[in-house]
mmCIF file of C-alpha atoms in Angstrom:
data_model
loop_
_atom_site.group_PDB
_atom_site.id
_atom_site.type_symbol
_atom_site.label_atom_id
_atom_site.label_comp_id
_atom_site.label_asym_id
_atom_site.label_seq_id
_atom_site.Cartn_x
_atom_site.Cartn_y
_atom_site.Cartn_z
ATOM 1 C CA UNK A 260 -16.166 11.712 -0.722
ATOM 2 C CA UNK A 261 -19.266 11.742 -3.232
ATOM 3 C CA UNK A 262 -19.234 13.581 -6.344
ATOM 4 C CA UNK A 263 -22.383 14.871 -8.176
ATOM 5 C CA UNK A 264 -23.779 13.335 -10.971
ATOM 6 C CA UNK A 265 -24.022 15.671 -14.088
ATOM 7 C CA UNK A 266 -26.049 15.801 -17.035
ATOM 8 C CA UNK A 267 -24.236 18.212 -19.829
ATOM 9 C CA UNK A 268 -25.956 19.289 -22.388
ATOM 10 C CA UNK A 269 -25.237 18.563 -25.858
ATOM 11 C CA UNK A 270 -24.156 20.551 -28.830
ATOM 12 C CA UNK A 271 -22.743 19.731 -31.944
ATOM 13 C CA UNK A 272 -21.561 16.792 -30.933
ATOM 14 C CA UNK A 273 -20.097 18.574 -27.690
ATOM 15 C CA UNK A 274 -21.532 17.927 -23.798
ATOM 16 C CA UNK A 275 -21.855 22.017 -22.993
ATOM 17 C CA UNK A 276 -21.043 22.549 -19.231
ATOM 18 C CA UNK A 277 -24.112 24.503 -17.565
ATOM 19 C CA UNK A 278 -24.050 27.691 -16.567
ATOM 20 C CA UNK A 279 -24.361 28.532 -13.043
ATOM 21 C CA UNK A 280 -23.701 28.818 -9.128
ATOM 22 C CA UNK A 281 -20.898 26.580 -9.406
ATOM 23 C CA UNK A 282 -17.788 26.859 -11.646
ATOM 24 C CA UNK A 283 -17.459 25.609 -14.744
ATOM 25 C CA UNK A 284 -14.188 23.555 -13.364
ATOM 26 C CA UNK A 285 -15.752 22.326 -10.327
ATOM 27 C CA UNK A 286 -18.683 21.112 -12.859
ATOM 28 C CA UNK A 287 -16.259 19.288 -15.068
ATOM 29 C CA UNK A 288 -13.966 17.821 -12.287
ATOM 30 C CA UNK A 289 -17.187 16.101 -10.136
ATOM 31 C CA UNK A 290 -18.136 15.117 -13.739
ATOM 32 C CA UNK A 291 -14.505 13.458 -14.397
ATOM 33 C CA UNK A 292 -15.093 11.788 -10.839
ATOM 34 C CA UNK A 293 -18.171 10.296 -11.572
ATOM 35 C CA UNK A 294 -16.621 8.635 -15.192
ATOM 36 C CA UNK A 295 -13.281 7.328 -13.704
ATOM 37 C CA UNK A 296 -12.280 4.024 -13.507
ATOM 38 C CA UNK A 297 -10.335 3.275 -10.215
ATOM 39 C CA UNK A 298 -6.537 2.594 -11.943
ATOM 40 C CA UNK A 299 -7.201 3.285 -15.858
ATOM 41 C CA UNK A 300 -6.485 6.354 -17.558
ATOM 42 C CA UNK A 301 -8.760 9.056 -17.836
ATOM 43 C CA UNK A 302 -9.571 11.283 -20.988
ATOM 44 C CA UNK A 303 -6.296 13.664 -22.234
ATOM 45 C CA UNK A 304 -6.560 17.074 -21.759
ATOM 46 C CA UNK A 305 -8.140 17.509 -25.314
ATOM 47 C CA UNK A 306 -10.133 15.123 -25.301
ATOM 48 C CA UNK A 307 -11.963 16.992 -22.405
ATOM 49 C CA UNK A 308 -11.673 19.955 -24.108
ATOM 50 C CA UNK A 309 -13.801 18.977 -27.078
ATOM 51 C CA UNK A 310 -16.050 17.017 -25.275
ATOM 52 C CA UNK A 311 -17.085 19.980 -22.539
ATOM 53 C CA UNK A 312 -16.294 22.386 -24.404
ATOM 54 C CA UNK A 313 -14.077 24.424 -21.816
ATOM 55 C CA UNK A 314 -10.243 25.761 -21.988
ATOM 56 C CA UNK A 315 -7.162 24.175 -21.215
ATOM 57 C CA UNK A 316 -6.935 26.271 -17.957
ATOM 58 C CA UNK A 317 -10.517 24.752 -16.886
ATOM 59 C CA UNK A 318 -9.309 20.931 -17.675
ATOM 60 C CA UNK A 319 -6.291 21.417 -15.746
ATOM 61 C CA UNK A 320 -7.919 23.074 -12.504
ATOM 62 C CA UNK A 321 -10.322 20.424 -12.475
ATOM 63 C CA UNK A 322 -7.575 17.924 -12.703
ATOM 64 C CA UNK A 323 -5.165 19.475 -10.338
ATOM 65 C CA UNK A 324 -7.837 19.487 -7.748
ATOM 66 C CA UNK A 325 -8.568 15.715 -7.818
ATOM 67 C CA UNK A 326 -5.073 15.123 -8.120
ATOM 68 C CA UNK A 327 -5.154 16.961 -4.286
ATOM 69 C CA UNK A 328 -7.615 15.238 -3.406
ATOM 70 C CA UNK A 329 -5.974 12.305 -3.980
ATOM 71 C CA UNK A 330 -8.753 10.842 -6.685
ATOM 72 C CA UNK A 331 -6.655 11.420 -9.504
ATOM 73 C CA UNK A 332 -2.511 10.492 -9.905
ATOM 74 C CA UNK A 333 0.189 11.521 -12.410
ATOM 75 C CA UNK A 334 2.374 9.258 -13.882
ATOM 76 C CA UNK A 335 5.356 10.779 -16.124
ATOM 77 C CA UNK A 336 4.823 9.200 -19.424
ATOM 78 C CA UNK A 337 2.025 7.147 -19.331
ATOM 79 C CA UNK A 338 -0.425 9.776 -17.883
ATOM 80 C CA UNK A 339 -2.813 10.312 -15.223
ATOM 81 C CA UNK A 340 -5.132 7.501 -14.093
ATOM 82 C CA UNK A 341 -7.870 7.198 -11.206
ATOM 83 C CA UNK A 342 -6.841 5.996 -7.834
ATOM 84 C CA UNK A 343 -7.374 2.306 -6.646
ATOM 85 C CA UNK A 344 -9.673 2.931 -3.261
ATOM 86 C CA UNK A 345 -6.848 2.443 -0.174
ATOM 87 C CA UNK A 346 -6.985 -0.741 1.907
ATOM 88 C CA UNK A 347 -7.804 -0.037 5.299
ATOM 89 C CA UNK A 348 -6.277 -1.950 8.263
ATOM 90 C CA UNK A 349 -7.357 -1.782 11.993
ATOM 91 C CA UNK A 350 -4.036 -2.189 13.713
ATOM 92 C CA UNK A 351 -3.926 -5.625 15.552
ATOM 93 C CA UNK A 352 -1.820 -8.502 14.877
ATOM 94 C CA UNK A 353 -2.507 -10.524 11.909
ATOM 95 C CA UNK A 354 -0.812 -11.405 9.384
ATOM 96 C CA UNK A 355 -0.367 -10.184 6.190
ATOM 97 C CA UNK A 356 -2.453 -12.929 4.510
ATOM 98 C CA UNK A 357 -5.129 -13.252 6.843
ATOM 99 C CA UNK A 358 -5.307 -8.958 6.427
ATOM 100 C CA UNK A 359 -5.684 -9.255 2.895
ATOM 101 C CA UNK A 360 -8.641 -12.188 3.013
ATOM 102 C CA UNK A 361 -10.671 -10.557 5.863
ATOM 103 C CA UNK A 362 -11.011 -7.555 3.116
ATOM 104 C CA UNK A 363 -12.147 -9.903 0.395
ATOM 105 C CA UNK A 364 -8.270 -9.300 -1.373
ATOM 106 C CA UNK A 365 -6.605 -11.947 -2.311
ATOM 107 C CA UNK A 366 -3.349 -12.410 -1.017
ATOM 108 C CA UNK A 367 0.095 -13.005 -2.887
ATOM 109 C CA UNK A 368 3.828 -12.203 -2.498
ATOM 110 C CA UNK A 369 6.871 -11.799 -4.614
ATOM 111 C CA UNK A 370 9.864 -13.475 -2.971
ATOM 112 C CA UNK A 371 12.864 -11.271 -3.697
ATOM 113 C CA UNK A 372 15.195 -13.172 -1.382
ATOM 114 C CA UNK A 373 15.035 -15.331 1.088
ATOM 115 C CA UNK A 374 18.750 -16.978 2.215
ATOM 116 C CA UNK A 375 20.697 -16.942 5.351
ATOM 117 C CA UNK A 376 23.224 -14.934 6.123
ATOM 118 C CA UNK A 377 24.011 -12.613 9.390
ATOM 119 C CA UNK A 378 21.588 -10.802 11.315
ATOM 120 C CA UNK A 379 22.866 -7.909 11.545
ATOM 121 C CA UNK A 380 23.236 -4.967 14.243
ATOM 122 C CA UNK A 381 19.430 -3.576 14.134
ATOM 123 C CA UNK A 382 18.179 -7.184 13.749
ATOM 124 C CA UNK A 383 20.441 -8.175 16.453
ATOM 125 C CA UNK A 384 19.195 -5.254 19.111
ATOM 126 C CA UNK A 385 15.735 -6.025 17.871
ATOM 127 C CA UNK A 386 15.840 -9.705 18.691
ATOM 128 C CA UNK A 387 18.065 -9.794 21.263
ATOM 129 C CA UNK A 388 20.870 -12.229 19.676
ATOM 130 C CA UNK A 389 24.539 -11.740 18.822
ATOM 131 C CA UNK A 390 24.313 -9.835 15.321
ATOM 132 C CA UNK A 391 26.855 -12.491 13.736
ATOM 133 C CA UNK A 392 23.976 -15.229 14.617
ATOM 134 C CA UNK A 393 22.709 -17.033 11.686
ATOM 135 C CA UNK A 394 19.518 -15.383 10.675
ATOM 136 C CA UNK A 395 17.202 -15.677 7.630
ATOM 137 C CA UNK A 396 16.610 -12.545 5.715
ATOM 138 C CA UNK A 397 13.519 -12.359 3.770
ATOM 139 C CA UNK A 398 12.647 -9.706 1.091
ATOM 140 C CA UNK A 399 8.842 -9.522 -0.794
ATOM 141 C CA UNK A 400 6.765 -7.987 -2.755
ATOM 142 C CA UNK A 401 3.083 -8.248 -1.260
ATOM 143 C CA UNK A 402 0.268 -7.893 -3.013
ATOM 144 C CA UNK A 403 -3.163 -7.615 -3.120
ATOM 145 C CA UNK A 404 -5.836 -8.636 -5.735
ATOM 146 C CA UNK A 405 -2.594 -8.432 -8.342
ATOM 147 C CA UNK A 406 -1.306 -4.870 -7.324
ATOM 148 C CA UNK A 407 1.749 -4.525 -5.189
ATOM 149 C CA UNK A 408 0.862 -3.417 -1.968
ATOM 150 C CA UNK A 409 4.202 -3.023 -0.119
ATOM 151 C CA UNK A 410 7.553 -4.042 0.160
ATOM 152 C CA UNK A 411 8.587 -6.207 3.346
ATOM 153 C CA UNK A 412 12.053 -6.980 4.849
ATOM 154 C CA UNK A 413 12.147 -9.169 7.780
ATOM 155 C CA UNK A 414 14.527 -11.124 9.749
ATOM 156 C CA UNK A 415 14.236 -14.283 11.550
ATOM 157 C CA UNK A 416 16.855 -16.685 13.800
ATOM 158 C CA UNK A 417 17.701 -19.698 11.377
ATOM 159 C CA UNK A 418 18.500 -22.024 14.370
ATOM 160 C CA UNK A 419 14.436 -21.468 15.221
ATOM 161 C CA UNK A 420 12.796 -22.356 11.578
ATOM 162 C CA UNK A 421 15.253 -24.858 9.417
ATOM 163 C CA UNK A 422 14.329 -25.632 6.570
ATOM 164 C CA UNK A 423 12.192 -22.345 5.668
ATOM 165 C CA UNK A 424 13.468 -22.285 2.040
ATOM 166 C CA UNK A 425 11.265 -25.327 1.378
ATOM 167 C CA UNK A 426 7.927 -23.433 1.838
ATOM 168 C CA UNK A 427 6.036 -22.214 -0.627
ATOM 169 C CA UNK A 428 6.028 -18.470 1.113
ATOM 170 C CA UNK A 429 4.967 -16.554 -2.236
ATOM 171 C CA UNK A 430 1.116 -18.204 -1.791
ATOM 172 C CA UNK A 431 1.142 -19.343 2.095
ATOM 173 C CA UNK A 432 1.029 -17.642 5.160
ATOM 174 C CA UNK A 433 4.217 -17.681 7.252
ATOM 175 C CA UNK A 434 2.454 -17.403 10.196
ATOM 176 C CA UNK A 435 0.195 -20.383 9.028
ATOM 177 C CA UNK A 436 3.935 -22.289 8.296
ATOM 178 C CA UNK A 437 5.581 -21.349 11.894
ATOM 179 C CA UNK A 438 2.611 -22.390 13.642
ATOM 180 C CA UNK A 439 1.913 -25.499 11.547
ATOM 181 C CA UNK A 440 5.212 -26.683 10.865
ATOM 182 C CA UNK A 441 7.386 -25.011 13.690
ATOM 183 C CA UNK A 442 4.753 -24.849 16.385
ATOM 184 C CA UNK A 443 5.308 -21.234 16.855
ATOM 185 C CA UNK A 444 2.558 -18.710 17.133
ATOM 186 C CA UNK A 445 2.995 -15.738 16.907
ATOM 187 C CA UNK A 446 0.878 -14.083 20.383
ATOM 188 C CA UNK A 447 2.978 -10.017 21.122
ATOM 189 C CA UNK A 448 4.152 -7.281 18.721
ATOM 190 C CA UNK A 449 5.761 -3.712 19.508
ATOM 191 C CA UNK A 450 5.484 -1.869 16.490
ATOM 192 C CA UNK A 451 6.195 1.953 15.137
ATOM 193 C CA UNK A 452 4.784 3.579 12.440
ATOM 194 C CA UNK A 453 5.924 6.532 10.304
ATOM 195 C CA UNK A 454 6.097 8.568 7.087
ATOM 196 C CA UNK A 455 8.943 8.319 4.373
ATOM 197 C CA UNK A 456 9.307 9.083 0.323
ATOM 198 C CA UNK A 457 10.056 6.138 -1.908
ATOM 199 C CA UNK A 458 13.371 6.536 -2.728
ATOM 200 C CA UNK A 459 14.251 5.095 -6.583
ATOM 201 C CA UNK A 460 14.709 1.457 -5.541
ATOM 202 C CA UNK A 461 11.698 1.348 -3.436
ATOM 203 C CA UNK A 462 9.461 2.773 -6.120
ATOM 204 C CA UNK A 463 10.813 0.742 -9.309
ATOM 205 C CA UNK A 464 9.927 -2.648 -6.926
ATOM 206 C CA UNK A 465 5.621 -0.835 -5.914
ATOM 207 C CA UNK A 466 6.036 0.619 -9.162
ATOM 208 C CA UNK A 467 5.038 3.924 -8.447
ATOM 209 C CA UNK A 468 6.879 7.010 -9.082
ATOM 210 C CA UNK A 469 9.647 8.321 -7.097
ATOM 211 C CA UNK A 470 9.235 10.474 -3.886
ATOM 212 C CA UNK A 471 5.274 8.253 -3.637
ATOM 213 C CA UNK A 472 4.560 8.562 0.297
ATOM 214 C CA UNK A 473 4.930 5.569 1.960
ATOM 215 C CA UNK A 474 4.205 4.193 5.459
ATOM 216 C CA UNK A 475 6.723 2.413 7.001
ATOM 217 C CA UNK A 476 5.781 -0.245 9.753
ATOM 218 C CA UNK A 477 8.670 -1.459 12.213
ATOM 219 C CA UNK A 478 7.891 -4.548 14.211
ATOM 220 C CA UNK A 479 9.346 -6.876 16.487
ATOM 221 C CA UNK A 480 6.863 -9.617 16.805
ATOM 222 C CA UNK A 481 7.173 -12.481 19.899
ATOM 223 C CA UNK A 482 6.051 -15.999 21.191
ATOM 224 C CA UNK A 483 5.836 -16.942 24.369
ATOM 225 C CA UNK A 484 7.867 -13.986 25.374
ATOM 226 C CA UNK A 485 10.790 -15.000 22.996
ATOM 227 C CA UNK A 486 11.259 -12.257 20.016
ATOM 228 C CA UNK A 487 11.810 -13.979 16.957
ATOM 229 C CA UNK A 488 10.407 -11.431 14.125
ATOM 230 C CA UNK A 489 12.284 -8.333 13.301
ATOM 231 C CA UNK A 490 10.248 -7.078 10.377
ATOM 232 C CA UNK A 491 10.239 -3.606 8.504
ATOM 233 C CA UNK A 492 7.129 -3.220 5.740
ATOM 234 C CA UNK A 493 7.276 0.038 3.674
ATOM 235 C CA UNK A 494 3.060 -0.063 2.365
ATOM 236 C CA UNK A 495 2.118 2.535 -0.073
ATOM 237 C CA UNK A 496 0.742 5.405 0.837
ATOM 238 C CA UNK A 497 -2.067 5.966 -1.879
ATOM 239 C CA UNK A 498 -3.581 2.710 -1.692
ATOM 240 C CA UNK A 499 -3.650 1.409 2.714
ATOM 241 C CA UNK A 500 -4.802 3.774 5.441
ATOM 242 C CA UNK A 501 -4.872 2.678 9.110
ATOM 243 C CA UNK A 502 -8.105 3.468 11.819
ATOM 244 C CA UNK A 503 -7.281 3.832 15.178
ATOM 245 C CA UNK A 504 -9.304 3.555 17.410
ATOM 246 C CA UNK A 505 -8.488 6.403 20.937
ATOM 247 C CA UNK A 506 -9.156 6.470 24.378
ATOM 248 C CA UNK A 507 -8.054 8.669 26.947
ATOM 249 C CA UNK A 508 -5.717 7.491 29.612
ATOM 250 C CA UNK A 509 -7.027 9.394 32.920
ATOM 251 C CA UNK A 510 -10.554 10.413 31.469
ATOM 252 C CA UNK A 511 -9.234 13.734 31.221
ATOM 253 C CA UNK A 512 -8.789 15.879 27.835
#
């Protein structure tokens, strides 16, 4: 979305809103657009007021339509700040890593935990192995250009990578380490995608608010036919969008 570029008059020390076709709110929130910095604060409510002269009703219009919009966020207690542009992925199978650097981000996680312990029932349908099976679990934070990005819990059989605790994982790629280290690459992913709310956990770890939308990403990734990945990534919803690319199946509509 663009936003138009306005020149206010002045009075008194005051930029005066013009009079005109368009409302004085829509005026004031393309001008609060064009001035916001993607994640600082913007101006307080009175500070808008006695800059543009306008009501509190006017400010708060203008601000609860960005907000909509998704331009603008609130954030009990601190206030509401402009919204980082979202990350956009194509989906195909990369890694997080090499995602990140293809976008000109730079990559980093947050290792939570990473220890072994049993795989688990879902882990254990998803890969195929007896859920008592030794499995690494691994919990991050990942990030991009220092903000967390999402939150990813994946599971792996411990018999396949030993050793994994001695990698560096919160800087490398643990694709790069499998396939340098383990000589597995990872080649086939099935993978599901849908909505959810952060719950309390969730949004104290992306350090959002509660209830932030989230997408969550389910994927059981392969080599050579063997499943070895069971991964589930929960990516904020305000700052990564997917594109999709369609075709039809018959030709038909």
């Amino acid at each position: 979305m663009s936003w138009t570029t306005l020149t206010p008059t002045s009075k008194g020390g005051t930029e005066m809103l013009q009079e005109g076709p368009e409302p004085k709110y829509a005026q004031l929130r393309d001008h609060i657009a064009d001035i916001s910095v993607p994640g600082k604060l913007i101006p307080s409510e009175r500070d808008l007021m006695e800059r543009f002269g306008v009501s509190r009703g006017t400010v708060r219009k203008a601000v609860d339509e960005l907000v909509a919009l998704g331009a603008l966020k609130r954030v009990q207690g601190k206030g509401t700040f402009a919204t980082e542009p979202r990350v956009e992925s194509n989906l195909h199978l990369a890694s997080f890593t090499q995602d990140m650097r293809r976008r000109g981000l730079v990559p980093s996680s947050r290792i939570l935990e990473l220890v072994i312990k049993p795989l688990g029932h879902e882990g254990g349908r998803a890969l195929g192995l007896d859920p008592d099976s030794d499995a690494w679990h691994l919990r991050r934070i990942r990030i991009a250009s220092g903000q967390p990005l999402a939150l990813e819990e994946a599971r792996y059989p411990a018999a396949a990578f030993p050793k994994l605790d001695s990698f560096d994982l919160g800087e490398r790629s643990l694709y790069e380490v499998f396939a340098t280290h383990y000589d597995t690459v990872i080649d086939t992913a099935e993978q599901t995608l849908w909505g959810e709310a952060a719950d309390a956990d969730l949004a104290r770890l992306l350090e959002v608010p509660p209830m932030s939308p989230l997408l969550v990403f389910e994927r059981v990734s392969s080599t050579r036919g063997r499943a070895i990945e069971y991964i589930r990534s929960y990516y904020l919803g305000e700052r990564y969008q997917v594109h999709m690319s369609l075709t039809a199946d018959n030709g038909t509509t």
